[in-house]
PDB file of C-alpha atoms in Angstrom:
ATOM      1  CA  MET A  73      -1.929  26.117 207.823  1.00 40.00           C
ATOM      2  CA  GLY A  74      -3.593  26.212 211.232  1.00 42.00           C
ATOM      3  CA  ARG A  75      -2.219  24.168 214.100  1.00 42.00           C
ATOM      4  CA  LEU A  76      -4.626  21.706 215.710  1.00 45.00           C
ATOM      5  CA  ILE A  77      -4.238  20.719 219.336  1.00 44.00           C
ATOM      6  CA  TYR A  78      -6.195  17.918 221.026  1.00 43.00           C
ATOM      7  CA  THR A  79      -6.661  17.296 224.712  1.00 42.00           C
ATOM      8  CA  CYS A  80      -8.239  13.998 225.655  1.00 39.00           C
ATOM      9  CA  VAL A  81      -9.134  14.397 229.313  1.00 37.00           C
ATOM     10  CA  LEU A  82     -11.957  16.687 230.329  1.00 41.00           C
ATOM     11  CA  CYS A  83     -10.333  17.829 233.547  1.00 36.00           C
ATOM     12  CA  LEU A  84      -7.202  19.085 231.751  1.00 35.00           C
ATOM     13  CA  TRP A  85      -8.413  22.580 231.026  1.00 40.00           C
ATOM     14  CA  GLY A  86      -5.036  23.944 229.975  1.00 38.00           C
ATOM     15  CA  ALA A  87      -3.862  27.515 229.883  1.00 36.00           C
ATOM     16  CA  ALA A  88      -6.041  30.470 229.061  1.00 39.00           C
ATOM     17  CA  ALA A  89      -6.931  30.694 225.398  1.00 39.00           C
ATOM     18  CA  LEU A  90      -4.765  32.880 223.225  1.00 39.00           C
ATOM     19  CA  ALA A  91      -6.255  35.591 221.075  1.00 39.00           C
ATOM     20  CA  GLU A  92      -6.520  33.270 218.075  1.00 87.00           C
ATOM     21  CA  GLU A  93      -7.211  30.010 219.841  1.00 95.00           C
ATOM     22  CA  VAL A  94     -10.645  28.506 220.393  1.00 97.00           C
ATOM     23  CA  THR A  95     -11.281  25.905 223.078  1.00 97.00           C
ATOM     24  CA  LEU A  96     -14.028  23.389 222.315  1.00 98.00           C
ATOM     25  CA  ALA A  97     -15.760  21.173 224.859  1.00 98.00           C
ATOM     26  CA  VAL A  98     -17.223  18.268 222.924  1.00 98.00           C
ATOM     27  CA  ALA A  99     -19.646  15.521 223.900  1.00 97.00           C
ATOM     28  CA  SER A 100     -17.892  12.175 223.395  1.00 96.00           C
ATOM     29  CA  ASN A 101     -20.232  10.954 220.668  1.00 96.00           C
ATOM     30  CA  PHE A 102     -19.080  13.851 218.491  1.00 97.00           C
ATOM     31  CA  LEU A 103     -15.336  13.702 219.194  1.00 96.00           C
ATOM     32  CA  THR A 104     -14.170  12.100 215.953  1.00 95.00           C
ATOM     33  CA  THR A 105     -16.393  14.383 213.907  1.00 97.00           C
ATOM     34  CA  ALA A 106     -15.272  17.429 215.897  1.00 97.00           C
ATOM     35  CA  GLU A 107     -11.661  16.581 215.092  1.00 97.00           C
ATOM     36  CA  LYS A 108     -12.463  16.592 211.374  1.00 97.00           C
ATOM     37  CA  VAL A 109     -14.451  19.816 211.660  1.00 97.00           C
ATOM     38  CA  ALA A 110     -11.685  21.457 213.684  1.00 97.00           C
ATOM     39  CA  THR A 111      -9.009  20.379 211.215  1.00 97.00           C
ATOM     40  CA  ALA A 112     -10.924  21.849 208.287  1.00 97.00           C
ATOM     41  CA  PHE A 113     -11.596  25.047 210.237  1.00 96.00           C
ATOM     42  CA  ALA A 114      -7.940  25.424 211.238  1.00 95.00           C
ATOM     43  CA  GLU A 115      -6.733  24.855 207.685  1.00 94.00           C
ATOM     44  CA  GLU A 116      -9.150  27.446 206.336  1.00 93.00           C
ATOM     45  CA  THR A 117      -8.725  30.149 208.983  1.00 93.00           C
ATOM     46  CA  GLY A 118      -5.307  29.606 210.564  1.00 92.00           C
ATOM     47  CA  HIS A 119      -6.831  29.648 214.048  1.00 94.00           C
ATOM     48  CA  GLN A 120      -5.709  27.125 216.635  1.00 91.00           C
ATOM     49  CA  VAL A 121      -8.212  24.650 218.081  1.00 95.00           C
ATOM     50  CA  VAL A 122      -8.075  22.903 221.458  1.00 97.00           C
ATOM     51  CA  ILE A 123     -10.551  20.065 222.066  1.00 97.00           C
ATOM     52  CA  SER A 124     -11.593  18.560 225.392  1.00 97.00           C
ATOM     53  CA  HIS A 125     -14.257  15.871 225.631  1.00 96.00           C
ATOM     54  CA  GLY A 126     -16.444  13.999 228.075  1.00 96.00           C
ATOM     55  CA  SER A 127     -20.078  13.293 228.732  1.00 97.00           C
ATOM     56  CA  THR A 128     -22.505  16.141 228.198  1.00 97.00           C
ATOM     57  CA  GLY A 129     -23.392  16.183 231.885  1.00 97.00           C
ATOM     58  CA  GLN A 130     -19.754  16.277 232.969  1.00 97.00           C
ATOM     59  CA  ILE A 131     -18.926  19.133 230.629  1.00 98.00           C
ATOM     60  CA  PHE A 132     -22.011  21.050 231.739  1.00 98.00           C
ATOM     61  CA  ALA A 133     -20.902  20.727 235.368  1.00 98.00           C
ATOM     62  CA  GLN A 134     -17.375  21.842 234.492  1.00 98.00           C
ATOM     63  CA  ILE A 135     -18.637  24.919 232.658  1.00 98.00           C
ATOM     64  CA  ASN A 136     -20.785  25.881 235.627  1.00 98.00           C
ATOM     65  CA  LYS A 137     -17.670  25.630 237.794  1.00 97.00           C
ATOM     66  CA  GLY A 138     -15.773  27.995 235.504  1.00 96.00           C
ATOM     67  CA  ALA A 139     -13.956  25.719 233.053  1.00 96.00           C
ATOM     68  CA  PRO A 140     -12.349  27.952 230.394  1.00 95.00           C
ATOM     69  CA  PHE A 141     -14.133  26.719 227.271  1.00 97.00           C
ATOM     70  CA  ASP A 142     -15.309  28.925 224.413  1.00 98.00           C
ATOM     71  CA  VAL A 143     -17.773  26.648 222.627  1.00 98.00           C
ATOM     72  CA  PHE A 144     -19.707  23.647 223.937  1.00 98.00           C
ATOM     73  CA  LEU A 145     -20.871  20.996 221.461  1.00 98.00           C
ATOM     74  CA  SER A 146     -23.481  19.179 223.514  1.00 98.00           C
ATOM     75  CA  ALA A 147     -25.309  15.921 222.851  1.00 98.00           C
ATOM     76  CA  ASP A 148     -28.593  17.463 223.938  1.00 98.00           C
ATOM     77  CA  ALA A 149     -30.497  20.719 223.725  1.00 98.00           C
ATOM     78  CA  GLN A 150     -31.371  21.059 227.405  1.00 98.00           C
ATOM     79  CA  ARG A 151     -27.946  21.846 228.832  1.00 98.00           C
ATOM     80  CA  PRO A 152     -27.017  24.538 226.292  1.00 98.00           C
ATOM     81  CA  ALA A 153     -30.404  26.127 226.985  1.00 98.00           C
ATOM     82  CA  ALA A 154     -29.658  26.052 230.709  1.00 98.00           C
ATOM     83  CA  LEU A 155     -26.294  27.753 230.124  1.00 98.00           C
ATOM     84  CA  LEU A 156     -28.008  30.465 228.113  1.00 98.00           C
ATOM     85  CA  GLU A 157     -30.510  30.963 230.913  1.00 98.00           C
ATOM     86  CA  ASN A 158     -27.888  31.192 233.672  1.00 97.00           C
ATOM     87  CA  GLY A 159     -25.703  33.591 231.692  1.00 97.00           C
ATOM     88  CA  ARG A 160     -22.780  31.282 230.985  1.00 98.00           C
ATOM     89  CA  ALA A 161     -23.659  31.223 227.268  1.00 98.00           C
ATOM     90  CA  THR A 162     -24.530  34.078 224.946  1.00 98.00           C
ATOM     91  CA  ALA A 163     -25.974  32.075 222.048  1.00 98.00           C
ATOM     92  CA  VAL A 164     -27.283  28.584 221.320  1.00 98.00           C
ATOM     93  CA  LYS A 165     -27.986  26.813 218.025  1.00 98.00           C
ATOM     94  CA  PRO A 166     -28.551  23.252 216.758  1.00 98.00           C
ATOM     95  CA  TYR A 167     -25.688  21.640 214.859  1.00 98.00           C
ATOM     96  CA  ALA A 168     -26.607  17.951 214.517  1.00 98.00           C
ATOM     97  CA  LEU A 169     -29.289  15.320 215.071  1.00 97.00           C
ATOM     98  CA  GLY A 170     -27.804  12.198 216.606  1.00 96.00           C
ATOM     99  CA  ARG A 171     -28.559   8.570 215.854  1.00 96.00           C
ATOM    100  CA  LEU A 172     -28.284   5.633 218.247  1.00 98.00           C
ATOM    101  CA  VAL A 173     -27.499   2.108 217.032  1.00 98.00           C
ATOM    102  CA  VAL A 174     -26.723  -1.239 218.615  1.00 98.00           C
ATOM    103  CA  VAL A 175     -23.462  -2.985 217.757  1.00 98.00           C
ATOM    104  CA  SER A 176     -23.118  -6.671 218.511  1.00 98.00           C
ATOM    105  CA  SER A 177     -20.664  -9.521 218.124  1.00 97.00           C
ATOM    106  CA  LEU A 178     -23.675 -11.788 217.485  1.00 97.00           C
ATOM    107  CA  PRO A 179     -26.474 -11.604 214.913  1.00 98.00           C
ATOM    108  CA  ILE A 180     -29.233  -9.429 216.350  1.00 98.00           C
ATOM    109  CA  THR A 181     -32.499  -7.934 215.133  1.00 98.00           C
ATOM    110  CA  ILE A 182     -35.272  -5.993 216.797  1.00 97.00           C
ATOM    111  CA  GLU A 183     -37.321  -9.193 216.893  1.00 97.00           C
ATOM    112  CA  THR A 184     -34.547 -11.333 218.428  1.00 98.00           C
ATOM    113  CA  ALA A 185     -32.860  -8.770 220.703  1.00 98.00           C
ATOM    114  CA  ALA A 186     -34.583  -9.880 223.911  1.00 97.00           C
ATOM    115  CA  GLU A 187     -33.308 -13.409 223.340  1.00 97.00           C
ATOM    116  CA  VAL A 188     -29.818 -12.517 222.088  1.00 98.00           C
ATOM    117  CA  VAL A 189     -28.924 -10.392 225.137  1.00 98.00           C
ATOM    118  CA  VAL A 190     -29.621 -13.159 227.650  1.00 98.00           C
ATOM    119  CA  GLY A 191     -26.458 -13.789 229.677  1.00 98.00           C
ATOM    120  CA  LYS A 192     -24.476 -11.216 227.698  1.00 98.00           C
ATOM    121  CA  THR A 193     -22.680  -8.030 228.778  1.00 98.00           C
ATOM    122  CA  VAL A 194     -24.447  -4.967 227.381  1.00 98.00           C
ATOM    123  CA  ALA A 195     -22.695  -1.587 227.539  1.00 98.00           C
ATOM    124  CA  LEU A 196     -24.339   1.806 227.569  1.00 98.00           C
ATOM    125  CA  ALA A 197     -23.511   5.307 228.767  1.00 98.00           C
ATOM    126  CA  ASP A 198     -24.742   6.556 232.131  1.00 97.00           C
ATOM    127  CA  PRO A 199     -28.174   8.042 231.388  1.00 97.00           C
ATOM    128  CA  THR A 200     -27.821  10.623 234.159  1.00 96.00           C
ATOM    129  CA  VAL A 201     -24.957  12.427 232.394  1.00 96.00           C
ATOM    130  CA  ALA A 202     -24.986  11.153 228.806  1.00 97.00           C
ATOM    131  CA  PRO A 203     -27.901  11.803 226.423  1.00 97.00           C
ATOM    132  CA  TYR A 204     -26.962   8.728 224.397  1.00 97.00           C
ATOM    133  CA  GLY A 205     -27.250   6.691 227.587  1.00 97.00           C
ATOM    134  CA  LEU A 206     -30.707   8.113 228.215  1.00 97.00           C
ATOM    135  CA  ALA A 207     -31.644   7.280 224.636  1.00 98.00           C
ATOM    136  CA  ALA A 208     -30.324   3.738 225.197  1.00 98.00           C
ATOM    137  CA  THR A 209     -32.573   3.200 228.200  1.00 97.00           C
ATOM    138  CA  ARG A 210     -35.562   4.299 226.134  1.00 97.00           C
ATOM    139  CA  ALA A 211     -34.527   1.959 223.335  1.00 98.00           C
ATOM    140  CA  MET A 212     -34.223  -0.943 225.768  1.00 97.00           C
ATOM    141  CA  GLU A 213     -37.806  -0.382 226.783  1.00 97.00           C
ATOM    142  CA  GLY A 214     -38.842  -0.384 223.136  1.00 96.00           C
ATOM    143  CA  LEU A 215     -36.916  -3.627 222.597  1.00 97.00           C
ATOM    144  CA  SER A 216     -38.501  -5.187 225.699  1.00 96.00           C
ATOM    145  CA  LEU A 217     -35.090  -5.885 227.211  1.00 97.00           C
ATOM    146  CA  ASP A 218     -35.208  -7.073 230.811  1.00 95.00           C
ATOM    147  CA  THR A 219     -32.057  -6.030 232.687  1.00 94.00           C
ATOM    148  CA  ALA A 220     -32.468  -9.064 234.935  1.00 96.00           C
ATOM    149  CA  THR A 221     -31.574 -11.296 231.983  1.00 97.00           C
ATOM    150  CA  PHE A 222     -28.227  -9.704 231.035  1.00 97.00           C
ATOM    151  CA  ARG A 223     -25.270  -7.833 232.539  1.00 97.00           C
ATOM    152  CA  PRO A 224     -25.675  -4.082 231.967  1.00 97.00           C
ATOM    153  CA  VAL A 225     -22.481  -2.039 232.270  1.00 98.00           C
ATOM    154  CA  LEU A 226     -22.757   1.730 232.674  1.00 97.00           C
ATOM    155  CA  VAL A 227     -19.798   3.957 231.802  1.00 97.00           C
ATOM    156  CA  ALA A 228     -19.401   7.715 231.826  1.00 96.00           C
ATOM    157  CA  ASN A 229     -19.864   8.416 228.129  1.00 96.00           C
ATOM    158  CA  VAL A 230     -20.578   6.779 224.795  1.00 96.00           C
ATOM    159  CA  GLY A 231     -16.909   6.919 223.819  1.00 96.00           C
ATOM    160  CA  GLN A 232     -16.143   4.557 226.692  1.00 97.00           C
ATOM    161  CA  VAL A 233     -19.024   2.339 225.552  1.00 98.00           C
ATOM    162  CA  GLY A 234     -17.281   1.950 222.217  1.00 97.00           C
ATOM    163  CA  ALA A 235     -14.021   1.096 223.970  1.00 97.00           C
ATOM    164  CA  LEU A 236     -15.708  -1.664 225.964  1.00 98.00           C
ATOM    165  CA  PHE A 237     -17.031  -3.153 222.760  1.00 98.00           C
ATOM    166  CA  THR A 238     -13.785  -2.994 220.796  1.00 97.00           C
ATOM    167  CA  THR A 239     -11.861  -4.606 223.686  1.00 97.00           C
ATOM    168  CA  ARG A 240     -14.484  -7.377 223.831  1.00 96.00           C
ATOM    169  CA  ASN A 241     -15.497  -6.508 227.349  1.00 97.00           C
ATOM    170  CA  ALA A 242     -19.065  -6.187 226.079  1.00 98.00           C
ATOM    171  CA  GLN A 243     -20.776  -8.303 223.448  1.00 98.00           C
ATOM    172  CA  ILE A 244     -23.476  -5.717 222.772  1.00 98.00           C
ATOM    173  CA  ALA A 245     -23.308  -1.926 222.999  1.00 98.00           C
ATOM    174  CA  PHE A 246     -25.490   1.127 222.432  1.00 98.00           C
ATOM    175  CA  VAL A 247     -23.384   3.666 220.526  1.00 98.00           C
ATOM    176  CA  SER A 248     -23.645   6.658 218.238  1.00 97.00           C
ATOM    177  CA  ALA A 249     -23.946   5.809 214.563  1.00 96.00           C
ATOM    178  CA  ALA A 250     -20.923   8.056 213.999  1.00 95.00           C
ATOM    179  CA  GLN A 251     -18.771   5.646 216.028  1.00 95.00           C
ATOM    180  CA  VAL A 252     -19.572   2.561 213.957  1.00 96.00           C
ATOM    181  CA  PRO A 253     -16.749   2.856 211.367  1.00 94.00           C
ATOM    182  CA  GLY A 254     -14.147   2.625 214.125  1.00 93.00           C
ATOM    183  CA  LEU A 255     -15.679  -0.278 216.050  1.00 95.00           C
ATOM    184  CA  ASN A 256     -15.200  -3.215 213.653  1.00 93.00           C
ATOM    185  CA  ALA A 257     -18.647  -4.494 214.610  1.00 96.00           C
ATOM    186  CA  ALA A 258     -19.822  -7.764 213.095  1.00 96.00           C
ATOM    187  CA  HIS A 259     -23.456  -6.685 213.361  1.00 98.00           C
ATOM    188  CA  VAL A 260     -25.115  -3.268 213.513  1.00 98.00           C
ATOM    189  CA  MET A 261     -28.806  -2.953 214.389  1.00 98.00           C
ATOM    190  CA  GLU A 262     -30.704   0.174 213.415  1.00 97.00           C
ATOM    191  CA  ILE A 263     -33.186   1.210 216.101  1.00 97.00           C
ATOM    192  CA  ASP A 264     -34.539   4.500 214.774  1.00 95.00           C
ATOM    193  CA  GLY A 265     -37.913   5.309 216.290  1.00 94.00           C
ATOM    194  CA  LEU A 266     -37.246   3.514 219.579  1.00 97.00           C
ATOM    195  CA  TYR A 267     -35.479   6.273 221.509  1.00 96.00           C
ATOM    196  CA  GLY A 268     -36.878   9.657 220.497  1.00 92.00           C
ATOM    197  CA  ASP A 269     -34.880  12.550 219.092  1.00 93.00           C
ATOM    198  CA  ILE A 270     -31.261  13.272 219.991  1.00 96.00           C
ATOM    199  CA  ALA A 271     -31.098  16.982 219.228  1.00 97.00           C
ATOM    200  CA  GLN A 272     -27.518  18.223 219.642  1.00 98.00           C
ATOM    201  CA  ASP A 273     -27.083  21.947 220.287  1.00 98.00           C
ATOM    202  CA  ALA A 274     -23.998  24.127 220.514  1.00 98.00           C
ATOM    203  CA  ALA A 275     -23.462  26.939 223.002  1.00 98.00           C
ATOM    204  CA  LEU A 276     -21.237  29.982 222.519  1.00 98.00           C
ATOM    205  CA  LEU A 277     -19.955  30.521 226.035  1.00 98.00           C
ATOM    206  CA  SER A 278     -19.607  33.871 227.747  1.00 97.00           C
ATOM    207  CA  ARG A 279     -15.820  33.644 228.077  1.00 94.00           C
ATOM    208  CA  ALA A 280     -15.599  33.682 224.257  1.00 96.00           C
ATOM    209  CA  ALA A 281     -16.501  37.375 224.198  1.00 93.00           C
ATOM    210  CA  GLY A 282     -13.785  39.283 222.363  1.00 90.00           C
ATOM    211  CA  ASN A 283     -12.153  36.092 221.051  1.00 94.00           C
ATOM    212  CA  PRO A 284     -12.078  36.285 217.226  1.00 95.00           C
ATOM    213  CA  ALA A 285     -11.195  32.596 216.881  1.00 96.00           C
ATOM    214  CA  ALA A 286     -14.225  31.554 218.932  1.00 97.00           C
ATOM    215  CA  ARG A 287     -16.546  33.804 216.943  1.00 96.00           C
ATOM    216  CA  ALA A 288     -15.079  32.513 213.676  1.00 96.00           C
ATOM    217  CA  PHE A 289     -15.588  28.887 214.719  1.00 97.00           C
ATOM    218  CA  TRP A 290     -19.128  29.607 215.869  1.00 98.00           C
ATOM    219  CA  GLU A 291     -19.986  30.993 212.454  1.00 97.00           C
ATOM    220  CA  TRP A 292     -18.033  28.304 210.580  1.00 97.00           C
ATOM    221  CA  LEU A 293     -19.963  25.556 212.386  1.00 97.00           C
ATOM    222  CA  SER A 294     -23.006  26.517 210.288  1.00 96.00           C
ATOM    223  CA  SER A 295     -21.081  26.625 207.015  1.00 97.00           C
ATOM    224  CA  ASP A 296     -21.708  24.254 204.135  1.00 96.00           C
ATOM    225  CA  ALA A 297     -18.275  22.706 204.691  1.00 97.00           C
ATOM    226  CA  ALA A 298     -18.950  21.932 208.356  1.00 97.00           C
ATOM    227  CA  ARG A 299     -22.459  20.646 207.674  1.00 97.00           C
ATOM    228  CA  ARG A 300     -21.106  18.338 204.985  1.00 97.00           C
ATOM    229  CA  LEU A 301     -18.568  16.833 207.397  1.00 97.00           C
ATOM    230  CA  ILE A 302     -21.242  16.375 210.054  1.00 97.00           C
ATOM    231  CA  GLU A 303     -23.600  14.652 207.642  1.00 96.00           C
ATOM    232  CA  GLU A 304     -20.840  12.427 206.252  1.00 96.00           C
ATOM    233  CA  ALA A 305     -20.114  11.267 209.794  1.00 95.00           C
ATOM    234  CA  GLY A 306     -23.604   9.803 210.120  1.00 92.00           C
ATOM    235  CA  TYR A 307     -25.575  12.631 211.691  1.00 96.00           C
ATOM    236  CA  SER A 308     -28.695  14.209 210.292  1.00 94.00           C
ATOM    237  CA  LEU A 309     -28.663  17.976 209.887  1.00 94.00           C
ATOM    238  CA  PRO A 310     -31.002  20.395 211.632  1.00 90.00           C
ATOM    239  CA  GLU A 311     -32.991  22.675 209.420  1.00 81.00           C
ATOM    240  CA  GLY A 312     -31.486  26.009 208.513  1.00 62.00           C
TER     241      GLY A 312
END
């Protein structure tokens, strides 16, 4: 059975990957799902998996500074494409379509949202580094939310948004649908159609060349088993 290793801080890059070890850099929205995917992959192949996570923008910056990752599971399509263009990635492919929802400690609907948020603390990820934060700002426009009427709190990534909500430091939060089972939210508001697409692409990074574990994971990510886990987590699947 493969051994699974998790690292929880983006800046802890760790030692150079072994011949049968793959290092994954994962956008925070996908962390829980990536753990399940990595576990299944390790059990099937015997390869070791190391996971680091953070916001998409933070990981992108780390990769451009030479962080030793093999595969990047982004929360957007733009940054993997940029890595392919600048030579830090050798291949890019879609792996999931994200969904944004609103969790709330109070009853909330699209029609009542502008009223419910008044005076409340609303958490979202920083839109400059987190695609789910950018999607949240678009959704707020669609919901006609006026930031002057509530207390917006920006954090680095959508994982931290969830933490603010579960610790009751925010009454309302914009999170990934995949996070909902772990948030114990009294109310979940679907807002599909208000934020555009969240196309999540993966990048096979240049340092993975010659690493059989990285190549195996890259191929396994498109397998029926991986796609089933991704869909069960609340993501839609890209075509193909």
